[in-house]
Amino acid sequence: MNNYQMYRQITSPGWTLGWTWAKKEVIWSIVGAQATDQGDCKEFPSDIPHSCDKNPRIIDMQPGVPYIQQFQNCCKGGILSSMGQDPADSIAAFQLSVGNSGNTYSTVSPPGNFSLLGPAQGYTCSPVSLVPSSVSLTSGGHRKTRALMTWQLVCTYSQLRASKTPTCCVSMSSFYNSEITPCPSCACGCMNNEACVKTQSTISRIEGDVPMKQCTQHMCPIRVHWHVKKNYNAYWRVRIAITNFGYNVNYTKWTLVAQHPNLNNIAEVNSFIYKPLHVYGSINDTGMFYGVEKLKNDVVLEAGSNGSVYSEMILKKDRNIFTLNDGWAFPRKVYFNGDECIMPLPVSYPSLPNSVIRASNIGQLVIIQVVVAILYQSL
């Protein structure tokens, strides 16, 4: 299983891969993973298979399992990094022995109806297709062997399928304006429509590991704050902070993607790792940030005093395009863990003193926000 997504990983509790057998196949044994249900194995009273389920659901093993149960690229608790963040850790694999399947081209049939949870229901899988047989190296890498048959399928992700509401929002501030532009109200839901934690005294009453959100005007589990901190002669400085408003939810190996025209000339990034993403060929205006394990900021902990991480970056000015007018210094788009975050209306961006915006433009922007909110609710 290869995660080719550049900035969306599969987080805890991990992936679940399912399918439907074409005939009466059973899984005799498996290494590197396990089926969640043994199924009805009454036809095998003495030698019981690992799973007789017609629709098996396979999950990864946890780290530290006995060596005899391991397989190459297995046993990560179902967590897969994104391709852009850690290519070597974006692969998962397991091996199973199948019975009642036949052993020739004419008798072996591919399973169908594949499904992938990662961990939410955001993925849709294609039908299986026959591809050239995969090749393995044996005898110390001196001999090639080919599989009898190799099948392949692709699972694609949809944010709207994974969640009925957005999962993050963006707030803004600047050195030249004392007012803070908050996340849009009800960006990810409204306090009146869902349960949330209002005060610190309520935290102790949260049952078990049930995820809960702190009560906010935006009701997003994640807020990304973009602060224009300094303006130098040839450079300018930005501070980015990520805050977790969820309880019993940590974000491990998180990723943050931002789009801004000046990301093509970054001079320095503190605390985070930065990688440019050439989404549109030669246009270099999109980049990915993620934490550093040694600095202990690769995990955004649950809501509380330690529930945020931050970084600062210095960007070199392009005199032909740089300006502090009209909100140019703020990002065009922001994504957290691959999901697009809700941005404030441009009319509300921190403005320079004495900036004036015509009332007619304000009316148009408010109408756009209302339409977007209605679309999200209807979906």
mmCIF file of C-alpha atoms in Angstrom:
data_model
loop_
_atom_site.group_PDB
_atom_site.id
_atom_site.type_symbol
_atom_site.label_atom_id
_atom_site.label_comp_id
_atom_site.label_asym_id
_atom_site.label_seq_id
_atom_site.Cartn_x
_atom_site.Cartn_y
_atom_site.Cartn_z
ATOM 1 C CA MET A 1 0.000 0.000 0.000
ATOM 2 C CA ASN A 2 1.624 3.243 -1.176
ATOM 3 C CA ASN A 3 0.401 6.624 0.025
ATOM 4 C CA TYR A 4 1.106 8.884 -2.959
ATOM 5 C CA GLN A 5 -0.583 11.902 -1.364
ATOM 6 C CA MET A 6 1.993 14.635 -0.948
ATOM 7 C CA TYR A 7 0.670 16.141 2.278
ATOM 8 C CA ARG A 8 -2.117 13.901 3.641
ATOM 9 C CA GLN A 9 -1.043 11.090 5.920
ATOM 10 C CA ILE A 10 -3.064 8.278 7.475
ATOM 11 C CA THR A 11 -3.172 8.939 11.195
ATOM 12 C CA SER A 12 -4.007 6.935 14.313
ATOM 13 C CA PRO A 13 -5.894 4.620 14.776
ATOM 14 C CA GLY A 14 -4.621 3.766 11.295
ATOM 15 C CA TRP A 15 -5.786 2.247 8.020
ATOM 16 C CA THR A 16 -8.308 -0.541 7.494
ATOM 17 C CA LEU A 17 -8.345 -2.337 4.134
ATOM 18 C CA GLY A 18 -11.351 -4.454 3.192
ATOM 19 C CA TRP A 19 -12.566 -6.486 0.226
ATOM 20 C CA THR A 20 -15.031 -9.194 -0.811
ATOM 21 C CA TRP A 21 -13.753 -12.604 -1.923
ATOM 22 C CA ALA A 22 -14.858 -13.779 -5.366
ATOM 23 C CA LYS A 23 -15.541 -17.354 -4.206
ATOM 24 C CA LYS A 24 -15.154 -19.225 -0.906
ATOM 25 C CA GLU A 25 -11.596 -18.179 -0.151
ATOM 26 C CA VAL A 26 -10.205 -18.205 3.371
ATOM 27 C CA ILE A 27 -7.085 -16.673 4.888
ATOM 28 C CA TRP A 28 -4.989 -19.522 6.274
ATOM 29 C CA SER A 29 -2.303 -17.275 7.722
ATOM 30 C CA ILE A 30 -1.102 -13.688 7.600
ATOM 31 C CA VAL A 31 2.057 -11.804 8.580
ATOM 32 C CA GLY A 32 2.436 -8.060 8.958
ATOM 33 C CA ALA A 33 -1.270 -7.496 9.621
ATOM 34 C CA GLN A 34 -4.372 -9.219 10.972
ATOM 35 C CA ALA A 35 -8.041 -9.661 10.136
ATOM 36 C CA THR A 36 -10.420 -8.022 12.575
ATOM 37 C CA ASP A 37 -12.868 -10.959 12.487
ATOM 38 C CA GLN A 38 -12.209 -14.680 12.255
ATOM 39 C CA GLY A 39 -15.629 -15.274 10.711
ATOM 40 C CA ASP A 40 -17.500 -18.587 10.549
ATOM 41 C CA CYS A 41 -14.943 -21.390 10.257
ATOM 42 C CA LYS A 42 -17.213 -24.342 11.079
ATOM 43 C CA GLU A 43 -16.126 -26.085 7.858
ATOM 44 C CA PHE A 44 -12.640 -26.390 9.354
ATOM 45 C CA PRO A 45 -13.085 -28.119 12.728
ATOM 46 C CA SER A 46 -9.465 -29.187 13.190
ATOM 47 C CA ASP A 47 -7.164 -26.805 11.290
ATOM 48 C CA ILE A 48 -8.806 -23.390 11.744
ATOM 49 C CA PRO A 49 -7.851 -20.575 9.301
ATOM 50 C CA HIS A 50 -6.920 -17.094 10.425
ATOM 51 C CA SER A 51 -10.146 -15.779 8.866
ATOM 52 C CA CYS A 52 -13.086 -17.319 7.019
ATOM 53 C CA ASP A 53 -14.876 -13.997 6.597
ATOM 54 C CA LYS A 54 -16.339 -13.384 3.141
ATOM 55 C CA ASN A 55 -15.628 -9.677 3.640
ATOM 56 C CA PRO A 56 -12.373 -9.509 5.619
ATOM 57 C CA ARG A 57 -11.161 -6.267 7.152
ATOM 58 C CA ILE A 58 -7.395 -6.076 7.553
ATOM 59 C CA ILE A 59 -5.543 -3.801 9.981
ATOM 60 C CA ASP A 60 -1.872 -3.209 10.656
ATOM 61 C CA MET A 61 0.037 -4.744 13.568
ATOM 62 C CA GLN A 62 1.383 -2.576 16.364
ATOM 63 C CA PRO A 63 5.113 -1.837 16.674
ATOM 64 C CA GLY A 64 7.023 -4.379 18.710
ATOM 65 C CA VAL A 65 5.139 -7.530 17.691
ATOM 66 C CA PRO A 66 7.209 -10.764 17.620
ATOM 67 C CA TYR A 67 9.547 -11.001 14.648
ATOM 68 C CA ILE A 68 7.788 -14.111 13.317
ATOM 69 C CA GLN A 69 4.601 -12.030 12.829
ATOM 70 C CA GLN A 70 6.338 -9.181 11.003
ATOM 71 C CA PHE A 71 6.684 -8.388 7.310
ATOM 72 C CA GLN A 72 8.673 -5.712 5.494
ATOM 73 C CA ASN A 73 7.139 -2.204 5.923
ATOM 74 C CA CYS A 74 4.610 -3.475 8.445
ATOM 75 C CA CYS A 75 3.728 -2.909 12.047
ATOM 76 C CA LYS A 76 3.344 0.874 12.334
ATOM 77 C CA GLY A 77 -0.040 0.832 14.013
ATOM 78 C CA GLY A 78 -1.665 1.676 10.698
ATOM 79 C CA ILE A 79 0.023 5.075 10.436
ATOM 80 C CA LEU A 80 1.323 6.079 7.009
ATOM 81 C CA SER A 81 3.299 9.253 6.359
ATOM 82 C CA SER A 82 2.579 11.347 3.299
ATOM 83 C CA MET A 83 4.831 10.993 0.274
ATOM 84 C CA GLY A 84 6.039 14.562 0.623
ATOM 85 C CA GLN A 85 6.901 14.265 4.306
ATOM 86 C CA ASP A 86 8.602 10.844 4.518
ATOM 87 C CA PRO A 87 8.570 8.639 1.371
ATOM 88 C CA ALA A 88 10.187 5.680 3.166
ATOM 89 C CA ASP A 89 7.441 5.670 5.806
ATOM 90 C CA SER A 90 4.554 6.078 3.313
ATOM 91 C CA ILE A 91 4.441 2.330 2.504
ATOM 92 C CA ALA A 92 2.645 -0.526 4.243
ATOM 93 C CA ALA A 93 2.771 -4.227 3.340
ATOM 94 C CA PHE A 94 1.564 -7.589 4.587
ATOM 95 C CA GLN A 95 1.452 -11.138 3.227
ATOM 96 C CA LEU A 96 -1.318 -13.713 3.485
ATOM 97 C CA SER A 97 -1.793 -17.331 2.478
ATOM 98 C CA VAL A 98 -5.158 -17.916 0.803
ATOM 99 C CA GLY A 99 -7.034 -21.185 0.543
ATOM 100 C CA ASN A 100 -9.896 -22.324 -1.759
ATOM 101 C CA SER A 101 -8.683 -19.919 -4.435
ATOM 102 C CA GLY A 102 -7.160 -22.179 -7.085
ATOM 103 C CA ASN A 103 -3.587 -21.932 -8.323
ATOM 104 C CA THR A 104 -3.768 -21.221 -12.076
ATOM 105 C CA TYR A 105 -4.669 -18.247 -14.267
ATOM 106 C CA SER A 106 -8.083 -19.748 -14.984
ATOM 107 C CA THR A 107 -9.001 -20.620 -11.393
ATOM 108 C CA VAL A 108 -7.722 -17.641 -9.411
ATOM 109 C CA SER A 109 -10.188 -14.727 -9.310
ATOM 110 C CA PRO A 110 -9.447 -11.262 -7.928
ATOM 111 C CA PRO A 111 -11.435 -10.000 -4.933
ATOM 112 C CA GLY A 112 -13.641 -6.965 -5.399
ATOM 113 C CA ASN A 113 -15.484 -4.212 -3.566
ATOM 114 C CA PHE A 114 -12.317 -2.849 -1.972
ATOM 115 C CA SER A 115 -12.640 -0.251 0.774
ATOM 116 C CA LEU A 116 -10.109 1.838 2.667
ATOM 117 C CA LEU A 117 -10.571 3.659 5.939
ATOM 118 C CA GLY A 118 -7.803 6.093 6.632
ATOM 119 C CA PRO A 119 -9.047 6.248 9.397
ATOM 120 C CA ALA A 120 -12.231 8.108 8.350
ATOM 121 C CA GLN A 121 -14.548 7.231 5.478
ATOM 122 C CA GLY A 122 -13.003 9.600 2.976
ATOM 123 C CA TYR A 123 -11.672 7.112 0.420
ATOM 124 C CA THR A 124 -13.345 5.559 -2.616
ATOM 125 C CA CYS A 125 -11.561 2.621 -4.267
ATOM 126 C CA SER A 126 -11.511 1.720 -7.940
ATOM 127 C CA PRO A 127 -12.177 -1.763 -9.354
ATOM 128 C CA VAL A 128 -9.228 -4.147 -9.476
ATOM 129 C CA SER A 129 -7.136 -4.138 -12.649
ATOM 130 C CA LEU A 130 -4.647 -6.736 -13.868
ATOM 131 C CA VAL A 131 -1.106 -5.347 -14.215
ATOM 132 C CA PRO A 132 2.248 -6.928 -15.136
ATOM 133 C CA SER A 133 3.346 -9.456 -12.531
ATOM 134 C CA SER A 134 5.424 -8.007 -9.736
ATOM 135 C CA VAL A 135 9.066 -9.057 -9.515
ATOM 136 C CA SER A 136 10.925 -10.148 -6.356
ATOM 137 C CA LEU A 137 14.623 -10.742 -5.786
ATOM 138 C CA THR A 138 15.820 -13.958 -4.151
ATOM 139 C CA SER A 139 19.156 -15.695 -3.541
ATOM 140 C CA GLY A 140 20.797 -12.571 -2.197
ATOM 141 C CA GLY A 141 19.415 -10.396 -4.964
ATOM 142 C CA HIS A 142 20.895 -12.442 -7.820
ATOM 143 C CA ARG A 143 17.691 -14.117 -9.044
ATOM 144 C CA LYS A 144 14.350 -12.608 -10.114
ATOM 145 C CA THR A 145 11.034 -14.361 -9.537
ATOM 146 C CA ARG A 146 7.640 -13.233 -10.776
ATOM 147 C CA ALA A 147 4.252 -13.489 -9.156
ATOM 148 C CA LEU A 148 1.590 -15.657 -10.781
ATOM 149 C CA MET A 149 -0.708 -12.622 -11.042
ATOM 150 C CA THR A 150 -0.641 -9.029 -9.795
ATOM 151 C CA TRP A 151 -3.700 -6.831 -9.300
ATOM 152 C CA GLN A 152 -3.820 -3.147 -8.579
ATOM 153 C CA LEU A 153 -6.388 -0.595 -7.473
ATOM 154 C CA VAL A 154 -6.400 3.099 -6.604
ATOM 155 C CA CYS A 155 -8.242 4.731 -3.708
ATOM 156 C CA THR A 156 -8.958 8.472 -3.934
ATOM 157 C CA TYR A 157 -9.764 10.861 -1.091
ATOM 158 C CA SER A 158 -12.622 13.349 -0.758
ATOM 159 C CA GLN A 159 -12.704 15.850 2.101
ATOM 160 C CA LEU A 160 -16.480 16.209 1.836
ATOM 161 C CA ARG A 161 -16.876 12.435 2.056
ATOM 162 C CA ALA A 162 -14.601 12.259 5.107
ATOM 163 C CA SER A 163 -16.352 15.026 7.060
ATOM 164 C CA LYS A 164 -19.627 16.873 6.676
ATOM 165 C CA THR A 165 -18.006 20.018 8.076
ATOM 166 C CA PRO A 166 -14.546 21.579 7.679
ATOM 167 C CA THR A 167 -11.866 20.582 10.184
ATOM 168 C CA CYS A 168 -9.720 23.709 10.443
ATOM 169 C CA CYS A 169 -9.804 27.469 10.056
ATOM 170 C CA VAL A 170 -7.403 30.392 9.702
ATOM 171 C CA SER A 171 -7.068 33.543 11.810
ATOM 172 C CA MET A 172 -4.798 36.522 11.076
ATOM 173 C CA SER A 173 -2.995 39.439 12.686
ATOM 174 C CA SER A 174 -0.216 41.907 11.883
ATOM 175 C CA PHE A 175 2.235 44.342 13.437
ATOM 176 C CA TYR A 176 0.557 47.272 11.669
ATOM 177 C CA ASN A 177 -2.954 46.669 13.001
ATOM 178 C CA SER A 178 -3.898 45.951 16.628
ATOM 179 C CA GLU A 179 -7.069 44.115 15.660
ATOM 180 C CA ILE A 180 -7.024 40.331 15.205
ATOM 181 C CA THR A 181 -9.030 38.755 12.416
ATOM 182 C CA PRO A 182 -10.564 35.617 13.974
ATOM 183 C CA CYS A 183 -11.700 32.461 12.258
ATOM 184 C CA PRO A 184 -15.120 32.922 10.665
ATOM 185 C CA SER A 185 -17.994 32.235 13.042
ATOM 186 C CA CYS A 186 -19.410 28.703 12.762
ATOM 187 C CA ALA A 187 -16.623 27.799 10.314
ATOM 188 C CA CYS A 188 -16.737 24.147 11.435
ATOM 189 C CA GLY A 189 -20.093 24.125 13.207
ATOM 190 C CA CYS A 190 -21.923 26.170 15.818
ATOM 191 C CA MET A 191 -21.870 25.876 19.606
ATOM 192 C CA ASN A 192 -25.643 25.661 19.743
ATOM 193 C CA ASN A 193 -25.717 22.577 17.497
ATOM 194 C CA GLU A 194 -23.125 20.303 19.119
ATOM 195 C CA ALA A 195 -21.693 19.346 22.488
ATOM 196 C CA CYS A 196 -18.448 21.022 23.516
ATOM 197 C CA VAL A 197 -16.295 21.752 26.553
ATOM 198 C CA LYS A 198 -17.079 25.217 27.912
ATOM 199 C CA THR A 199 -14.827 25.472 30.977
ATOM 200 C CA GLN A 200 -11.727 23.819 32.422
ATOM 201 C CA SER A 201 -13.869 22.247 35.168
ATOM 202 C CA THR A 202 -15.760 20.281 32.507
ATOM 203 C CA ILE A 203 -12.609 18.519 31.258
ATOM 204 C CA SER A 204 -12.508 16.073 34.172
ATOM 205 C CA ARG A 205 -16.014 14.878 33.270
ATOM 206 C CA ILE A 206 -15.125 13.853 29.706
ATOM 207 C CA GLU A 207 -15.746 10.122 29.505
ATOM 208 C CA GLY A 208 -12.858 7.852 28.516
ATOM 209 C CA ASP A 209 -11.228 8.600 25.174
ATOM 210 C CA VAL A 210 -14.258 10.240 23.540
ATOM 211 C CA PRO A 211 -13.032 13.139 21.342
ATOM 212 C CA MET A 212 -14.517 16.489 22.362
ATOM 213 C CA LYS A 213 -13.983 20.042 21.157
ATOM 214 C CA GLN A 214 -13.488 23.177 23.180
ATOM 215 C CA CYS A 215 -16.351 25.633 22.780
ATOM 216 C CA THR A 216 -15.288 28.382 20.381
ATOM 217 C CA GLN A 217 -17.013 30.765 18.032
ATOM 218 C CA HIS A 218 -15.620 28.770 15.075
ATOM 219 C CA MET A 219 -15.908 25.216 16.542
ATOM 220 C CA CYS A 220 -12.929 23.942 14.543
ATOM 221 C CA PRO A 221 -10.666 21.328 16.112
ATOM 222 C CA ILE A 222 -7.624 23.058 14.543
ATOM 223 C CA ARG A 223 -6.877 26.762 14.122
ATOM 224 C CA VAL A 224 -3.950 28.071 12.070
ATOM 225 C CA HIS A 225 -2.888 31.623 12.929
ATOM 226 C CA TRP A 226 -0.836 33.673 10.443
ATOM 227 C CA HIS A 227 0.850 36.746 11.946
ATOM 228 C CA VAL A 228 2.790 39.263 9.858
ATOM 229 C CA LYS A 229 5.415 40.084 12.479
ATOM 230 C CA LYS A 230 8.061 42.361 10.988
ATOM 231 C CA ASN A 231 8.838 44.339 7.843
ATOM 232 C CA TYR A 232 12.529 44.833 7.105
ATOM 233 C CA ASN A 233 14.280 46.548 4.234
ATOM 234 C CA ALA A 234 14.830 43.450 2.099
ATOM 235 C CA TYR A 235 12.931 40.824 4.093
ATOM 236 C CA TRP A 236 9.730 40.299 6.076
ATOM 237 C CA ARG A 237 8.873 37.911 8.906
ATOM 238 C CA VAL A 238 5.812 35.709 9.521
ATOM 239 C CA ARG A 239 4.850 33.710 12.598
ATOM 240 C CA ILE A 240 2.645 30.633 12.139
ATOM 241 C CA ALA A 241 0.898 28.973 15.092
ATOM 242 C CA ILE A 242 -1.205 25.797 15.055
ATOM 243 C CA THR A 243 -3.599 25.304 17.966
ATOM 244 C CA ASN A 244 -5.535 22.165 18.859
ATOM 245 C CA PHE A 245 -9.000 22.768 20.326
ATOM 246 C CA GLY A 246 -9.788 19.058 20.628
ATOM 247 C CA TYR A 247 -9.617 16.922 23.748
ATOM 248 C CA ASN A 248 -8.439 13.296 23.596
ATOM 249 C CA VAL A 249 -7.071 13.972 20.097
ATOM 250 C CA ASN A 250 -3.368 14.414 19.267
ATOM 251 C CA TYR A 251 -2.110 15.094 15.737
ATOM 252 C CA THR A 252 1.026 13.009 15.114
ATOM 253 C CA LYS A 253 3.267 13.786 12.131
ATOM 254 C CA TRP A 254 0.954 16.616 11.125
ATOM 255 C CA THR A 255 1.413 18.604 7.924
ATOM 256 C CA LEU A 256 0.582 22.208 7.080
ATOM 257 C CA VAL A 257 0.405 23.495 3.509
ATOM 258 C CA ALA A 258 0.182 27.158 2.582
ATOM 259 C CA GLN A 259 -0.109 28.981 -0.724
ATOM 260 C CA HIS A 260 1.486 32.409 -1.075
ATOM 261 C CA PRO A 261 3.378 34.015 -3.973
ATOM 262 C CA ASN A 262 6.415 34.832 -1.797
ATOM 263 C CA LEU A 263 7.005 31.179 -0.790
ATOM 264 C CA ASN A 264 9.251 30.999 -3.840
ATOM 265 C CA ASN A 265 11.925 32.895 -1.911
ATOM 266 C CA ILE A 266 12.120 31.741 1.711
ATOM 267 C CA ALA A 267 15.316 32.754 3.483
ATOM 268 C CA GLU A 268 14.829 30.897 6.778
ATOM 269 C CA VAL A 269 12.307 28.733 8.655
ATOM 270 C CA ASN A 270 12.668 28.187 12.402
ATOM 271 C CA SER A 271 11.407 25.111 14.316
ATOM 272 C CA PHE A 272 9.547 23.535 11.364
ATOM 273 C CA ILE A 273 10.795 21.728 8.274
ATOM 274 C CA TYR A 274 9.778 23.329 4.988
ATOM 275 C CA LYS A 275 9.482 21.701 1.557
ATOM 276 C CA PRO A 276 8.297 23.448 -1.613
ATOM 277 C CA LEU A 277 5.489 21.769 -3.538
ATOM 278 C CA HIS A 278 5.488 22.456 -7.261
ATOM 279 C CA VAL A 279 1.748 21.917 -7.640
ATOM 280 C CA TYR A 280 1.503 23.832 -10.911
ATOM 281 C CA GLY A 281 4.742 22.874 -12.656
ATOM 282 C CA SER A 282 7.205 25.743 -12.596
ATOM 283 C CA ILE A 283 5.066 27.923 -10.290
ATOM 284 C CA ASN A 284 6.601 27.749 -6.808
ATOM 285 C CA ASP A 285 3.977 29.344 -4.552
ATOM 286 C CA THR A 286 2.963 26.371 -2.390
ATOM 287 C CA GLY A 287 4.917 24.735 0.405
ATOM 288 C CA MET A 288 4.556 22.183 3.177
ATOM 289 C CA PHE A 289 5.565 22.611 6.818
ATOM 290 C CA TYR A 290 5.870 19.878 9.433
ATOM 291 C CA GLY A 291 7.391 19.416 12.872
ATOM 292 C CA VAL A 292 10.760 18.106 14.023
ATOM 293 C CA GLU A 293 10.824 15.056 16.279
ATOM 294 C CA LYS A 294 13.919 16.252 18.149
ATOM 295 C CA LEU A 295 12.153 19.520 18.985
ATOM 296 C CA LYS A 296 9.039 17.585 20.104
ATOM 297 C CA ASN A 297 6.803 19.690 17.877
ATOM 298 C CA ASP A 298 5.938 16.897 15.403
ATOM 299 C CA VAL A 299 2.840 16.227 17.547
ATOM 300 C CA VAL A 300 0.117 18.794 18.206
ATOM 301 C CA LEU A 301 -1.107 17.739 21.629
ATOM 302 C CA GLU A 302 -4.707 17.955 22.814
ATOM 303 C CA ALA A 303 -6.258 21.246 23.884
ATOM 304 C CA GLY A 304 -4.591 22.890 26.828
ATOM 305 C CA SER A 305 -1.402 24.694 27.755
ATOM 306 C CA ASN A 306 0.684 22.435 25.482
ATOM 307 C CA GLY A 307 -1.820 22.207 22.649
ATOM 308 C CA SER A 308 -0.040 24.403 20.129
ATOM 309 C CA VAL A 309 3.123 24.544 18.022
ATOM 310 C CA TYR A 310 4.599 27.499 16.190
ATOM 311 C CA SER A 311 7.327 28.630 13.846
ATOM 312 C CA GLU A 312 8.670 31.794 12.267
ATOM 313 C CA MET A 313 9.922 32.266 8.745
ATOM 314 C CA ILE A 314 11.788 35.039 6.982
ATOM 315 C CA LEU A 315 10.971 35.731 3.337
ATOM 316 C CA LYS A 316 13.012 37.756 0.892
ATOM 317 C CA LYS A 317 11.053 40.513 -0.796
ATOM 318 C CA ASP A 318 10.389 40.716 -4.485
ATOM 319 C CA ARG A 319 10.165 44.467 -5.022
ATOM 320 C CA ASN A 320 7.923 43.970 -8.032
ATOM 321 C CA ILE A 321 5.126 42.320 -6.069
ATOM 322 C CA PHE A 322 5.636 42.872 -2.324
ATOM 323 C CA THR A 323 3.071 45.032 -0.578
ATOM 324 C CA LEU A 324 1.230 45.217 2.733
ATOM 325 C CA ASN A 325 -1.879 46.571 1.003
ATOM 326 C CA ASP A 326 -5.068 44.615 0.332
ATOM 327 C CA GLY A 327 -4.091 41.616 2.468
ATOM 328 C CA TRP A 328 -1.300 40.554 0.098
ATOM 329 C CA ALA A 329 0.885 39.364 3.010
ATOM 330 C CA PHE A 330 -1.634 36.684 4.026
ATOM 331 C CA PRO A 331 -1.952 33.185 2.534
ATOM 332 C CA ARG A 332 -4.262 32.393 -0.364
ATOM 333 C CA LYS A 333 -5.042 28.884 0.901
ATOM 334 C CA VAL A 334 -4.114 26.786 3.944
ATOM 335 C CA TYR A 335 -4.402 23.024 4.451
ATOM 336 C CA PHE A 336 -3.923 21.054 7.666
ATOM 337 C CA ASN A 337 -3.331 17.300 7.314
ATOM 338 C CA GLY A 338 -4.496 17.592 3.731
ATOM 339 C CA ASP A 339 -7.852 19.222 4.474
ATOM 340 C CA GLU A 340 -8.527 22.761 3.281
ATOM 341 C CA CYS A 341 -9.064 25.277 6.075
ATOM 342 C CA ILE A 342 -11.767 27.938 6.114
ATOM 343 C CA MET A 343 -10.311 31.407 5.502
ATOM 344 C CA PRO A 344 -11.696 34.739 6.747
ATOM 345 C CA LEU A 345 -13.319 37.017 4.218
ATOM 346 C CA PRO A 346 -10.734 39.218 2.452
ATOM 347 C CA VAL A 347 -12.608 42.304 3.616
ATOM 348 C CA SER A 348 -11.794 41.383 7.214
ATOM 349 C CA TYR A 349 -8.026 40.932 6.735
ATOM 350 C CA PRO A 350 -5.854 43.238 8.887
ATOM 351 C CA SER A 351 -5.487 46.451 6.907
ATOM 352 C CA LEU A 352 -3.015 49.294 6.896
ATOM 353 C CA PRO A 353 -4.078 52.486 8.684
ATOM 354 C CA ASN A 354 -6.522 54.600 6.695
ATOM 355 C CA SER A 355 -7.312 51.712 4.291
ATOM 356 C CA VAL A 356 -10.767 52.105 2.807
ATOM 357 C CA ILE A 357 -12.966 49.412 1.232
ATOM 358 C CA ARG A 358 -16.117 50.298 -0.613
ATOM 359 C CA ALA A 359 -19.387 49.129 0.913
ATOM 360 C CA SER A 360 -20.470 47.555 -2.382
ATOM 361 C CA ASN A 361 -17.535 45.126 -2.194
ATOM 362 C CA ILE A 362 -18.416 44.193 1.384
ATOM 363 C CA GLY A 363 -21.918 43.190 0.347
ATOM 364 C CA GLN A 364 -20.626 40.933 -2.403
ATOM 365 C CA LEU A 365 -18.180 39.168 -0.078
ATOM 366 C CA VAL A 366 -20.827 38.559 2.599
ATOM 367 C CA ILE A 367 -23.100 36.963 0.011
ATOM 368 C CA ILE A 368 -20.295 34.615 -1.058
ATOM 369 C CA GLN A 369 -19.725 33.466 2.536
ATOM 370 C CA VAL A 370 -23.424 32.727 3.038
ATOM 371 C CA VAL A 371 -23.543 30.642 -0.157
ATOM 372 C CA VAL A 372 -20.492 28.596 0.883
ATOM 373 C CA ALA A 373 -22.004 27.931 4.321
ATOM 374 C CA ILE A 374 -25.263 26.727 2.755
ATOM 375 C CA LEU A 375 -23.372 24.393 0.400
ATOM 376 C CA TYR A 376 -21.448 22.791 3.276
ATOM 377 C CA GLN A 377 -24.622 22.249 5.284
ATOM 378 C CA SER A 378 -26.415 20.689 2.338
ATOM 379 C CA LEU A 379 -23.509 18.294 1.637
#
